[in-house]
Coordinates of C-alpha atoms and ligand atoms in Angstrom, one line a residue:
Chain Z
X1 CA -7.9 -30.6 34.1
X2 CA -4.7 -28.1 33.4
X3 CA -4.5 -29.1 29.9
X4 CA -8.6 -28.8 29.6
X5 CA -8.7 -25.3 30.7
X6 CA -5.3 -24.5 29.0
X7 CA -7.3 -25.2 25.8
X8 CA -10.2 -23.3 27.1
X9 CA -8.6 -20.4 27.8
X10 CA -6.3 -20.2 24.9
X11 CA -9.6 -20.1 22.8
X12 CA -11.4 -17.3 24.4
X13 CA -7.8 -15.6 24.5
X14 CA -8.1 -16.0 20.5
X15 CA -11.7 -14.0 20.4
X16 CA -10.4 -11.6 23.0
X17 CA -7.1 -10.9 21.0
X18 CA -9.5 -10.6 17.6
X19 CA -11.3 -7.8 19.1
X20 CA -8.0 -6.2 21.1
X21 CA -6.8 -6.3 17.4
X22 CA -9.2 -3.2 16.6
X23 CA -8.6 -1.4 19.5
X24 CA -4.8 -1.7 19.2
X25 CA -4.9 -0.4 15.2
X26 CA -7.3 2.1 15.5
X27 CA -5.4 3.8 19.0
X28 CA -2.1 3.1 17.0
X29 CA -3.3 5.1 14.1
X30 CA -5.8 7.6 15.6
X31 CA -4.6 7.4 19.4
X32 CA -8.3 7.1 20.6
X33 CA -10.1 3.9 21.7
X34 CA -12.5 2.9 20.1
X35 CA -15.5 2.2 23.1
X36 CA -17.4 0.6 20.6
X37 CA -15.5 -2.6 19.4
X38 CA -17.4 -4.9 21.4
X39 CA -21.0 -3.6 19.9
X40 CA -19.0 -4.2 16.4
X41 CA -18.7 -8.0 18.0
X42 CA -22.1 -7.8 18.4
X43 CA -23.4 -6.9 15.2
X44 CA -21.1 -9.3 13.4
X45 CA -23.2 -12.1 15.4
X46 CA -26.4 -10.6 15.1
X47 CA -25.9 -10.3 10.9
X48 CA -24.9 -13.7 11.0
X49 CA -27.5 -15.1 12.7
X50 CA -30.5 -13.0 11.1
X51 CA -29.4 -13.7 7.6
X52 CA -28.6 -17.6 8.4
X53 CA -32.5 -17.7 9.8
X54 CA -33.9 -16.0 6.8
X55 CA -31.7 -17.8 4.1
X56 CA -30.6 -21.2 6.2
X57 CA -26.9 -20.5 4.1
X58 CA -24.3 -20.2 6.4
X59 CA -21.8 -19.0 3.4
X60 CA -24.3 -16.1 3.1
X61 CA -24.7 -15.5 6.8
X62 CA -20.7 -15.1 7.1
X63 CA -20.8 -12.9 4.4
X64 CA -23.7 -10.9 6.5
X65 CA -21.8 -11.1 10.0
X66 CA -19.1 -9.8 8.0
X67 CA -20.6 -6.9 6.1
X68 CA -22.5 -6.1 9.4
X69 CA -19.7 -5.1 11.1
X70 CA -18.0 -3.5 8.3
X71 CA -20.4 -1.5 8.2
X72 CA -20.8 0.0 11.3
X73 CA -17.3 0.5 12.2
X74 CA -17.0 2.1 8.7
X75 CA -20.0 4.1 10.1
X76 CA -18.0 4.9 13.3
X77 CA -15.1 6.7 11.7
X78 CA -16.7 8.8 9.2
X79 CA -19.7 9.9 11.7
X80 CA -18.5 9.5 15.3
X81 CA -14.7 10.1 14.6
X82 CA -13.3 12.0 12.3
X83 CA -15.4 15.1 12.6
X84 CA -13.3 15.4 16.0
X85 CA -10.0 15.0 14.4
X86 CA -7.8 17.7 15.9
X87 CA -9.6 18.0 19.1
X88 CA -9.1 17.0 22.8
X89 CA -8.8 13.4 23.2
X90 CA -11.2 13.3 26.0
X91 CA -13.8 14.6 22.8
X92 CA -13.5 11.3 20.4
X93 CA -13.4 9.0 23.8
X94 CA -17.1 10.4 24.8
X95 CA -18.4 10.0 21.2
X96 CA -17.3 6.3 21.1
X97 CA -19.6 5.4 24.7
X98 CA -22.1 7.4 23.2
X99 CA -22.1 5.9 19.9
X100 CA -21.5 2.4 21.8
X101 CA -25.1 3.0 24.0
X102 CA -26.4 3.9 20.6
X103 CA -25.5 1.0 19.0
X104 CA -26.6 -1.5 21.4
X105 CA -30.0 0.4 22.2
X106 CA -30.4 0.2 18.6
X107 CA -29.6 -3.9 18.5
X108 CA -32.2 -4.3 21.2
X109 CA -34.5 -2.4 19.6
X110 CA -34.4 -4.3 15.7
X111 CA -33.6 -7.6 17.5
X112 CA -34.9 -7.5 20.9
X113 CA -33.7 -8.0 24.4
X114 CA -33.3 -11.8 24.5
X115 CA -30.9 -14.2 23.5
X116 CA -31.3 -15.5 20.6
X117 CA -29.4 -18.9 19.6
X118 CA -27.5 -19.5 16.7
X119 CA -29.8 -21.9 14.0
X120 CA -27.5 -24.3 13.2
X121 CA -26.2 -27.5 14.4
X122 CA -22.3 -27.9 14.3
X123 CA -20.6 -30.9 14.5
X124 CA -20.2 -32.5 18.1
X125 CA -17.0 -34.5 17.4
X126 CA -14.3 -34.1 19.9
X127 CA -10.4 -35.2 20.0
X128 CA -8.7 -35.8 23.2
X129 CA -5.2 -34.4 23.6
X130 CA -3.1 -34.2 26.6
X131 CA -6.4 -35.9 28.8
X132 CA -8.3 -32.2 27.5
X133 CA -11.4 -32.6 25.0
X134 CA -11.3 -30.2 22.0
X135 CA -14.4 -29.6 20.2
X136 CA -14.4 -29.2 16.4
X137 CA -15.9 -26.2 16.7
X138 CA -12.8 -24.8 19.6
X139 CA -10.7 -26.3 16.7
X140 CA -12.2 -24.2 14.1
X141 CA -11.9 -20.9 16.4
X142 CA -8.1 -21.2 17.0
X143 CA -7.9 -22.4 13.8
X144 CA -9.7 -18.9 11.8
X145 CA -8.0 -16.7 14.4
X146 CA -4.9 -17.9 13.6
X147 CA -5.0 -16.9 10.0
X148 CA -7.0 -13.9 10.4
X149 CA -4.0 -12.8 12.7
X150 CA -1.4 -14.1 10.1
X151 CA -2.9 -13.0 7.3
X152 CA -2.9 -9.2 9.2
X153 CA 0.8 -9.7 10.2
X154 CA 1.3 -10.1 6.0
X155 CA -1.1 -7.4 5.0
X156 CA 0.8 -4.5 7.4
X157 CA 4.4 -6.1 6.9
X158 CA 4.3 -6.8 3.3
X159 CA 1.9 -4.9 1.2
X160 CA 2.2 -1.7 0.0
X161 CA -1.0 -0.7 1.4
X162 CA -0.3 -2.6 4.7
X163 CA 3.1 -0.1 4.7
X164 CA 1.1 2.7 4.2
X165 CA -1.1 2.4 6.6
X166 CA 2.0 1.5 9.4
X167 CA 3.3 4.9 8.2
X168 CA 0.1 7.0 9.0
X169 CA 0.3 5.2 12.6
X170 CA 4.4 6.8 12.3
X171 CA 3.8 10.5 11.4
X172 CA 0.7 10.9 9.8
X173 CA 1.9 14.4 8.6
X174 CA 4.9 12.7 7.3
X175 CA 2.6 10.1 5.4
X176 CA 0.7 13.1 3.7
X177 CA 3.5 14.4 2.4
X178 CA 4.3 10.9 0.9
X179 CA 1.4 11.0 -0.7
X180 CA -0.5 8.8 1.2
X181 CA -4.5 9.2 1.7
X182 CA -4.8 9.2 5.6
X183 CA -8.5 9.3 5.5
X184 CA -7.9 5.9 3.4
X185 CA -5.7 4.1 5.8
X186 CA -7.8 5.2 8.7
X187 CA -11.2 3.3 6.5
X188 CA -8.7 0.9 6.0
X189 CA -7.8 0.4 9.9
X190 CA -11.6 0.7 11.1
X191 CA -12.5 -2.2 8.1
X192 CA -9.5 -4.6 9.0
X193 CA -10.3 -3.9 12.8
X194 CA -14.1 -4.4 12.4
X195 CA -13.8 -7.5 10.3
X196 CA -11.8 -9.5 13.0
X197 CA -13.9 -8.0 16.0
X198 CA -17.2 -9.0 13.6
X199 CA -15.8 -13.0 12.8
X200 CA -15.2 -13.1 16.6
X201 CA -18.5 -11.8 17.2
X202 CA -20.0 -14.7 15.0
X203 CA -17.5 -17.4 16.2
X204 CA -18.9 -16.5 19.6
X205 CA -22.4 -16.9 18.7
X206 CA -21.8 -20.3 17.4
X207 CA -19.6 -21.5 20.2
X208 CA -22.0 -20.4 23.3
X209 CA -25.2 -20.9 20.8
X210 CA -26.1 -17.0 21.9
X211 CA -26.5 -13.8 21.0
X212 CA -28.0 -10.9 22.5
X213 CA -27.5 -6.9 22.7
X214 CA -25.3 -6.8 25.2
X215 CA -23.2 -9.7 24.3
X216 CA -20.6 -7.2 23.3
X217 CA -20.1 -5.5 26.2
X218 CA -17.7 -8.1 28.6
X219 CA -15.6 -9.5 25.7
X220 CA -15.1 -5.7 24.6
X221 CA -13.9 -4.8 27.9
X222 CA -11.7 -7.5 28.2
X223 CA -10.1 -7.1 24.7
X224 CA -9.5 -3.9 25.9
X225 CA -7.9 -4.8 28.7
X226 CA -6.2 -7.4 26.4
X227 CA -4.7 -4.5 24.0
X228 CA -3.4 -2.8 27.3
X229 CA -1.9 -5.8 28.9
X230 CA 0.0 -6.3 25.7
X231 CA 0.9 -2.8 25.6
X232 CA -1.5 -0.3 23.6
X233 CA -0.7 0.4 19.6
X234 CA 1.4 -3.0 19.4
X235 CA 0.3 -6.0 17.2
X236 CA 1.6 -8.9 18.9
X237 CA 1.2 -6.9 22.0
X238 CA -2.6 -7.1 21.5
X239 CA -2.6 -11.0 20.6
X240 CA -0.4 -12.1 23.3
X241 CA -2.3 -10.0 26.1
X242 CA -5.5 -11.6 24.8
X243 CA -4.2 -14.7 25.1
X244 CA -2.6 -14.5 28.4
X245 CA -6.2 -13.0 29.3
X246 CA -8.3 -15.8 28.6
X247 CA -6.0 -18.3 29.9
X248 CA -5.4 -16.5 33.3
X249 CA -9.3 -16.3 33.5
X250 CA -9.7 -20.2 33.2
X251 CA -7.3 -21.2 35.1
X252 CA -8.2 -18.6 38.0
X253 CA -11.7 -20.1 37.4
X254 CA -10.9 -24.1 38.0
X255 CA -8.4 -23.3 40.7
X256 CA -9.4 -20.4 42.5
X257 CA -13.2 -19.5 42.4
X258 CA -15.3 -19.5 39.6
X259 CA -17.5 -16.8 40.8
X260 CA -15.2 -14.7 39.9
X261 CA -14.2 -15.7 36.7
X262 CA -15.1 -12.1 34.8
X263 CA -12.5 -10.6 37.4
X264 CA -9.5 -12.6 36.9
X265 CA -8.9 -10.9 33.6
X266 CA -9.1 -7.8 35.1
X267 CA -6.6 -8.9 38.0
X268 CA -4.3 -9.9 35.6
X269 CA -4.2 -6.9 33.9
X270 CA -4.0 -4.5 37.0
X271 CA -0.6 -7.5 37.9
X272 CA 1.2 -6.9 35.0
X273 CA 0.5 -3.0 34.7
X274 CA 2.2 -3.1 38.2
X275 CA 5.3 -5.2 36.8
X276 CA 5.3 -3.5 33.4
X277 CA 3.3 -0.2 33.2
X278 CA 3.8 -0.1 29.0
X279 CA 2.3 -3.4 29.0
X280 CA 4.2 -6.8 28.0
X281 CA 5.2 -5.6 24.4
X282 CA 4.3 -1.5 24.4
X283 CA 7.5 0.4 24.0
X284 CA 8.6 3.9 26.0
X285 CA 7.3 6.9 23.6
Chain W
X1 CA 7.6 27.8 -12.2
X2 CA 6.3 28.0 -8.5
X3 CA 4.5 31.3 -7.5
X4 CA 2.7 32.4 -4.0
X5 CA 0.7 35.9 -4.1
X6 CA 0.0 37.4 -0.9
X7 CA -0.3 34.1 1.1
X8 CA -1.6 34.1 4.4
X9 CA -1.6 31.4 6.8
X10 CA -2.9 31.3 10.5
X11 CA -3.0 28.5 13.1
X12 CA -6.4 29.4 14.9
X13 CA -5.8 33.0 15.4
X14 CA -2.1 32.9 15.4
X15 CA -1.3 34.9 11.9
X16 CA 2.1 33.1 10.8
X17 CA 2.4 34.0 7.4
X18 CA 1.1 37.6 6.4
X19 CA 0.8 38.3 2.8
X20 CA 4.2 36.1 1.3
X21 CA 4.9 37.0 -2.2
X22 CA 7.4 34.4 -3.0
X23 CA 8.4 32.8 -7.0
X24 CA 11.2 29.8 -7.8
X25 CA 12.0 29.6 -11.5
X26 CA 12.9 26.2 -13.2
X27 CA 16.2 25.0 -12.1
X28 CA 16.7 28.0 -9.3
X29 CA 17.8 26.8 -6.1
X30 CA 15.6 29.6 -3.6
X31 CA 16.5 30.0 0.1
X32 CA 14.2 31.4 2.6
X33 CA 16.6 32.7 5.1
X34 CA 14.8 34.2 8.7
X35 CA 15.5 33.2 12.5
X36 CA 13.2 31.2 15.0
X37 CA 9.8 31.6 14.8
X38 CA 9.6 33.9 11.6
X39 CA 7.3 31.8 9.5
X40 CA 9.6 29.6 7.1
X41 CA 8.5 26.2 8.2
X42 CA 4.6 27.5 7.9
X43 CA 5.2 28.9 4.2
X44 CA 6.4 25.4 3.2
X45 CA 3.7 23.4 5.1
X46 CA 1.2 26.0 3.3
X47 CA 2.7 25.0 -0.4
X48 CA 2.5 21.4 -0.1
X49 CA -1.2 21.6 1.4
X50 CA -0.2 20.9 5.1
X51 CA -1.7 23.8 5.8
X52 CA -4.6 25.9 4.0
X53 CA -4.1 29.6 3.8
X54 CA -6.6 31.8 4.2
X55 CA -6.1 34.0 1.4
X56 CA -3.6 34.0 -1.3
X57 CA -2.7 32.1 -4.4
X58 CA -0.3 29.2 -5.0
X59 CA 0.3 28.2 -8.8
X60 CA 2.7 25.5 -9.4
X61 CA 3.3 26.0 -13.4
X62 CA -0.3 26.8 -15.0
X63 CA -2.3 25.1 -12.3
X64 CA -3.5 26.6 -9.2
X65 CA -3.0 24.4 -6.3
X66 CA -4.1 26.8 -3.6
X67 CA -7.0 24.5 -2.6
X68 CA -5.7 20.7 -3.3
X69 CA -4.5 18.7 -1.0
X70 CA -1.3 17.4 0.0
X71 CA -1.4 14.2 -2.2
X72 CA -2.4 15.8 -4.9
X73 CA 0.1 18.3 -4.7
X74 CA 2.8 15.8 -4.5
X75 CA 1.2 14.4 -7.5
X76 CA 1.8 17.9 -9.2
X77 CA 5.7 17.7 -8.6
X78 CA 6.3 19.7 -5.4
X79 CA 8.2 17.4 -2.8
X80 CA 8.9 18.7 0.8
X81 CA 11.6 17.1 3.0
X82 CA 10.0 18.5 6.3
X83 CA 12.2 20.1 9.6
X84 CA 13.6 17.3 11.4
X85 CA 13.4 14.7 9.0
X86 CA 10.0 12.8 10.0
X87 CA 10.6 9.1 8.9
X88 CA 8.9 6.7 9.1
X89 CA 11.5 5.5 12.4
X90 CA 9.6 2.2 12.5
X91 CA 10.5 0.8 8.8
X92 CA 13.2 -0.1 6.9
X93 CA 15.1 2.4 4.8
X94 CA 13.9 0.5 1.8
X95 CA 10.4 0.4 2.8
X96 CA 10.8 4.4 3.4
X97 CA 12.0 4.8 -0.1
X98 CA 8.8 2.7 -1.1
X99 CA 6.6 4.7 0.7
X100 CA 8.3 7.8 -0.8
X101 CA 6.9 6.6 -4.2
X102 CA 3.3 6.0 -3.1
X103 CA 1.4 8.4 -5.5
X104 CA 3.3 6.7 -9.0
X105 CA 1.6 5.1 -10.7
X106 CA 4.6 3.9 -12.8
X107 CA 5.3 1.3 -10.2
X108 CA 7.7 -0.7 -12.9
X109 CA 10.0 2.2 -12.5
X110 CA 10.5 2.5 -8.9
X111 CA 13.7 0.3 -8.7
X112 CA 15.2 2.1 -10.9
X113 CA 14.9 5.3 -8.7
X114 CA 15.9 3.5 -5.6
X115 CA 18.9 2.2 -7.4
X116 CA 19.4 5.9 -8.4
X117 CA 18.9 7.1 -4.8
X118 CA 21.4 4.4 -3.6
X119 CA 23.8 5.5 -6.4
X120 CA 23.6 9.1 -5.1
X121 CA 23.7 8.6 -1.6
X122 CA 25.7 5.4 -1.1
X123 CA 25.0 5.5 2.5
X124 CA 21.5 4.2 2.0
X125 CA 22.9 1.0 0.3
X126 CA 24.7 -0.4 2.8
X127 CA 21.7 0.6 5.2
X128 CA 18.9 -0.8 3.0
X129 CA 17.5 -3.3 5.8
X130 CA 18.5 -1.3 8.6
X131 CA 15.3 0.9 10.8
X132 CA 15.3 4.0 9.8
X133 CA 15.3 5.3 13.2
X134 CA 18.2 4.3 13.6
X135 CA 20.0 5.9 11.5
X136 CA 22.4 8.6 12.3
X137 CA 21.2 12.2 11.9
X138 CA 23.1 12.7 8.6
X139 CA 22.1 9.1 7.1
X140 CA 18.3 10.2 8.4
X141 CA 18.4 13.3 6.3
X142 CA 20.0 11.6 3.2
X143 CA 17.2 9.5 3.5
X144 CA 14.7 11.8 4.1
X145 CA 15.6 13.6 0.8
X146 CA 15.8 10.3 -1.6
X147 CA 12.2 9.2 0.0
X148 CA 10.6 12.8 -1.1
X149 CA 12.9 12.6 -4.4
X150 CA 11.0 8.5 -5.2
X151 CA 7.8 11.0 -6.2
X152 CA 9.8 12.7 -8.7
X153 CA 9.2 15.9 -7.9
X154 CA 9.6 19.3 -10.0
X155 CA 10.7 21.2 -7.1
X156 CA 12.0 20.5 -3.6
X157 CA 10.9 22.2 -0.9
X158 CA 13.6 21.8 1.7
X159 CA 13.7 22.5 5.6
X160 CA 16.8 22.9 7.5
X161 CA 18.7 20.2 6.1
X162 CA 21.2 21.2 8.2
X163 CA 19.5 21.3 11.2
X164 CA 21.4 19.1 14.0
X165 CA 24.1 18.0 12.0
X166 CA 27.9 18.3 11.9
X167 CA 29.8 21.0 9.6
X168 CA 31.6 17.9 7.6
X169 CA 28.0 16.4 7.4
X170 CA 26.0 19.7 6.6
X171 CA 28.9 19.9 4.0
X172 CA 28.7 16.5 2.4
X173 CA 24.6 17.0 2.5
X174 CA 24.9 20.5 0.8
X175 CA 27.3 19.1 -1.7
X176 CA 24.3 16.4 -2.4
X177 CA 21.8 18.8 -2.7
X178 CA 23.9 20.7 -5.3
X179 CA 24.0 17.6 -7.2
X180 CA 20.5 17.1 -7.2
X181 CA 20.2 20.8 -8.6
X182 CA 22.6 20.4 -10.9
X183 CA 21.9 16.8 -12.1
X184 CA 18.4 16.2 -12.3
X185 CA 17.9 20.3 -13.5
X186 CA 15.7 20.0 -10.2
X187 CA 14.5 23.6 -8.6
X188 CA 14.7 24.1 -4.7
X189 CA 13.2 26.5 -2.1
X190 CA 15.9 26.0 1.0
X191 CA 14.8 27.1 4.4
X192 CA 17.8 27.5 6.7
X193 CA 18.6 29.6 10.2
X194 CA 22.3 29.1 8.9
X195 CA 22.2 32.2 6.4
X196 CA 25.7 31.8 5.4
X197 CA 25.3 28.2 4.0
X198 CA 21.9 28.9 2.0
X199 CA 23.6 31.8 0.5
X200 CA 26.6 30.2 -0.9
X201 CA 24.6 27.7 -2.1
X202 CA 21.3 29.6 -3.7
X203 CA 20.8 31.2 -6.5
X204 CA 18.4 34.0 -4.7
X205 CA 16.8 34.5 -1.3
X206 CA 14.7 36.1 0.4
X207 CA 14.7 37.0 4.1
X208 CA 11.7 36.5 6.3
X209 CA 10.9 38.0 9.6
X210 CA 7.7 37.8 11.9
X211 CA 5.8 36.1 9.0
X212 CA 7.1 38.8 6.3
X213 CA 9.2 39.4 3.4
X214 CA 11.5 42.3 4.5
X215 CA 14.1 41.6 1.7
X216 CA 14.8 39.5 -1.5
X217 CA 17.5 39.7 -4.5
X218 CA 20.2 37.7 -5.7
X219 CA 22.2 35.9 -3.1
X220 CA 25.1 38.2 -3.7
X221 CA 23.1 41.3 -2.8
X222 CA 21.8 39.6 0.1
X223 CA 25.1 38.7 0.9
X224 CA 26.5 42.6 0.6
X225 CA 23.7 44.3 2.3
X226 CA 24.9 45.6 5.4
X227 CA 21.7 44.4 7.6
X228 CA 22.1 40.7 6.6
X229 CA 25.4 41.0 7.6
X230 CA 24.5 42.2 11.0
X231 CA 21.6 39.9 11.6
X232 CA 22.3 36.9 9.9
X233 CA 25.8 36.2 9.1
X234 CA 27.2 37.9 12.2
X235 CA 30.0 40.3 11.2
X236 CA 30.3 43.3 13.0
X237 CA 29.3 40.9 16.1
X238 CA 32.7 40.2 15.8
X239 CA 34.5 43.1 15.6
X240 CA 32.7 44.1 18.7
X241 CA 33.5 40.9 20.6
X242 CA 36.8 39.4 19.7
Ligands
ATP1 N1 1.3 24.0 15.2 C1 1.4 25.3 15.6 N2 0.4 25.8 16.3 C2 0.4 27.1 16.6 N3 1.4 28.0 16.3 C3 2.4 27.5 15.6 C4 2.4 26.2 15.2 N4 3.6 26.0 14.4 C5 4.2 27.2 14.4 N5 3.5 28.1 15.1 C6 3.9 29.5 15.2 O1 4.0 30.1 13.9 C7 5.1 31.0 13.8 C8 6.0 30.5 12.7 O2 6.5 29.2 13.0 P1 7.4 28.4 11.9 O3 7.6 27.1 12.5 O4 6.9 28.6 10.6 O5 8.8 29.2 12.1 P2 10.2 28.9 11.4 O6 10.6 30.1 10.7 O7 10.1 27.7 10.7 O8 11.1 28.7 12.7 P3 12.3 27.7 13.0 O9 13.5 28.3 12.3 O10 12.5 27.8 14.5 O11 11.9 26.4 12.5 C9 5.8 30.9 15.2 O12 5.4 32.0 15.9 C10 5.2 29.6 15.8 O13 5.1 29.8 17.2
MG2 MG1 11.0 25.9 10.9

């Protein structure tokens, strides 16, 4: 039963911490939140799954999910964002809800208001470890998320461009004089940060054989609350608190009540704010 | 080489910089010489494209740069070590260095330059791994100038290298900055509050005050004239006090 929900949780901690990904990049570069991640989620499912109906190829329905999201995060920073660069912060904040109702009014309008399952059968095999089932498919999602979140960790770390874009998030005036393009590295950030909230969008869709407009909106709030837990702007801050997230939520489910499953993440997060108010890894300004 | 007619600058309606006439020849070290507040740090940020003017001219050589940005401007040959150093704290002093030779396309070259860098400021060596926030303030400013030296720039715009520092430091950072003149044949406009320093080291100056040019000539003139004196290098203050 521990072990079982251990596994369960650690997997929805790995969509949560896909998503918190994006908002922790885009606040570390831009310091705004981006309200909107979770209707990125959504689109990435809803590409997916329109394109694998239409075409039955789930190479090309990746690809869809994928550019979906791109797409409308790419949308995001050059029509909701960075016309308010250099204003209040309170300003960008109000365009992302906005521009988050928009985008899900928008989803139920092209796809309409019910769920719609994913077309596909996966595989139902499952392996038995510690007395929990894993499914292929739970397999598969830690699996991708781990080397989406690796292959991030390189990109920033390693690559020029990765380096570039941690020195925007530094000084951005700083980077300028460098000679770095900050408009770039912000496209950069809203791509990298769309692409992981979009393959958790379409990981999703597959794993709970749903999608619908508002799919988005608890997994967004909860990766947010993810990105906070771990302490706002900060990597592994963002993939630990998603994971501590989604684990606290199962396991407050099987023991405690599962009524309130959807609360338990948010109980966790108010517990540690109280213990650590920077969040597990956010350091003091 | 570098030339600004009548440049003004505002931030919103605050008018910083009103009407700069200012000119740095090839291989002139400049300084720009003017207490808190008078506009020095704004004339810089308005050359490397920080800042727009308003209205005014900035040619660097034959090409006017008035309305490019800062990349491009960079890409141009005017580098600008900014007030207060502004690394990147969270990287590496080697990864700073890298980032300092983003624009190049001659990417086969740039370990040469940081071997050059390293050879001219040893410090940065032994501190190659080490974050470059925490570096002391004299390491942080050595490194501040190699990183906007990886561009290769023409000319150097540089803001109060000074600031913070220790005399011996300021010293050993002046003598660097000499050798960078001197070396690489590489021209300099030198803001500093410490009038005495800038004028031992330039070659001319000018004086600013409340966004203004109020005097300019060679740094012995500025040095003679009998309101620099007063204002800036604070004789007279001393005959009164001590
Ligand atoms: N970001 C800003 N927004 C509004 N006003 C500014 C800004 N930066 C500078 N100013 C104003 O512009 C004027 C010139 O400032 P600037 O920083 O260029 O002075 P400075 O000569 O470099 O002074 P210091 O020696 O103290 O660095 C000052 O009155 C300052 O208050
Ligand atoms: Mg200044």
């Amino acid at each position: 039963m521990f072990f079982q929900q251990l596994v369960n949780g650690l997997v929805s901690g790995c969509v949560y911490a896909l998503i918190a990904l994006g908002y922790t990049m885009i606040f570390g570069i831009l310091g705004i939140v981006n309200f909107a991640q979770g209707e990125i989620y959504m689109f990435g499912a809803f590409g997916a799954v329109t394109v694998y109906a239409a075409t039955g190829s789930l190479a090309l329905a990746i690809l869809a999910g994928l550019g979906a999201a791109c797409l409308v995060g790419v949308l995001l920073e050059r029509f909701a964002f960075r016309p308010l660069r250099g204003t209040h912060p309170l300003v960008p904040l109000i365009s992302a809800i906005g521009a988050s109702i928009l985008l899900s009014s928008l989803a139920r309008f092209f796809f309409g208001p019910e769920d719609r399952p994913f077309p596909h059968e996966f595989s139902a095999a499952t392996y038995t470890v510690f007395s929990a089932h894993i499914t292929g498919m739970q397999l598969t999602i830690m699996g991708i998320s781990a080397a989406l979140m690796t292959a991030l960790w390189l990109f920033l770390t390693m690559s020029r461009h990765g380096k570039a874009i941690q020195a925007v998030a530094m000084d951005s005036d700083a980077a300028r004089l460098s000679g770095i393009n900050v408009n770039r590295a912000y496209v950069a950030t809203f791509l990298s940060g769309s692409a992981l909230s979009g393959v958790a969008g379409m990981l999703m869709a597959v794993y709970y054989n749903a999608t619908s407009p508002t799919m988005g909106l608890l997994p967004g709030l909860k990766a947010f609350s993810a990105a906070i837990l771990g302490g706002v702007g900060s990597i592994p801050g963002a993939i630990i608190g998603g994971l501590v997230l989604g684990v606290a939520e199962n396991l407050g489910a099987a023991y405690l009540s599962s009524n309130f499953k959807d609360a338990f993440a948010f109980i966790a997060l108010v517990l540690v704010l109280i213990i650590r108010p920077r969040g597990i890894m956010g350091q003091r300004k | 080489m570098l030339r600004l007619s009548n440049i003004h600058t505002y931030y919103g309606n605050i008018h910083a910089v009103k009407g700069v006439s200012i000119h740095v020849n090839p291989g002139e070290i400049v300084a720009l010489i003017g207490g808190n507040g008078a506009g020095k740090s704004t004339i810089l940020r308005t050359i490397s494209g920080i800042l727009k003017p308003a209205s005014g001219t900035i040619h660097f050589g034959s090409d006017d740069i008035t309305s490019l940005g800062p990349e491009s401007i960079l890409r141009t040959g005017i580098g600008h070590v900014p007030e207060g150093r502004r690394l990147f704290k969270g990287l590496t002093v080697r990864d700073n260095l890298i980032l300092g030779a983003y624009s190049r396309r001659d990417r086969d070259r740039i370990d040469d330059d940081i071997d050059a860098m390293e050879r001219l400021f040893p410090i940065l060596k032994k501190r190659k791994g080490q974050i470059a926030g925490t570096l002391s303030g004299g390491e942080q400013q050595m490194l501040a100038m190699a990183r906007a030296m990886m561009a290769r720039p023409g000319v150097l715009l540089l803001d109060e290298p000074s600031m913070g520092l220790a005399p011996i430091i300021t010293a050993q950072i002046y003598a660097q900055i000499k050798a960078l003149n001197l070396g690489e044949g590489l021209s300099m406009l030198l803001v500093e509050q410490n009038a005495r320093l800038a004028l031992n080291l330039a070659h001319r100056g000018y004086v600013v005050e409340t966004g203004r040019i109020v005097m300019e000539g060679t740094t012995g003139e500025l040095r003679e004239s009998n309101e620099i004196q007063r204002a800036y290098l604070g004789k007279g203050y001393r005959e009164v006090w001590e």
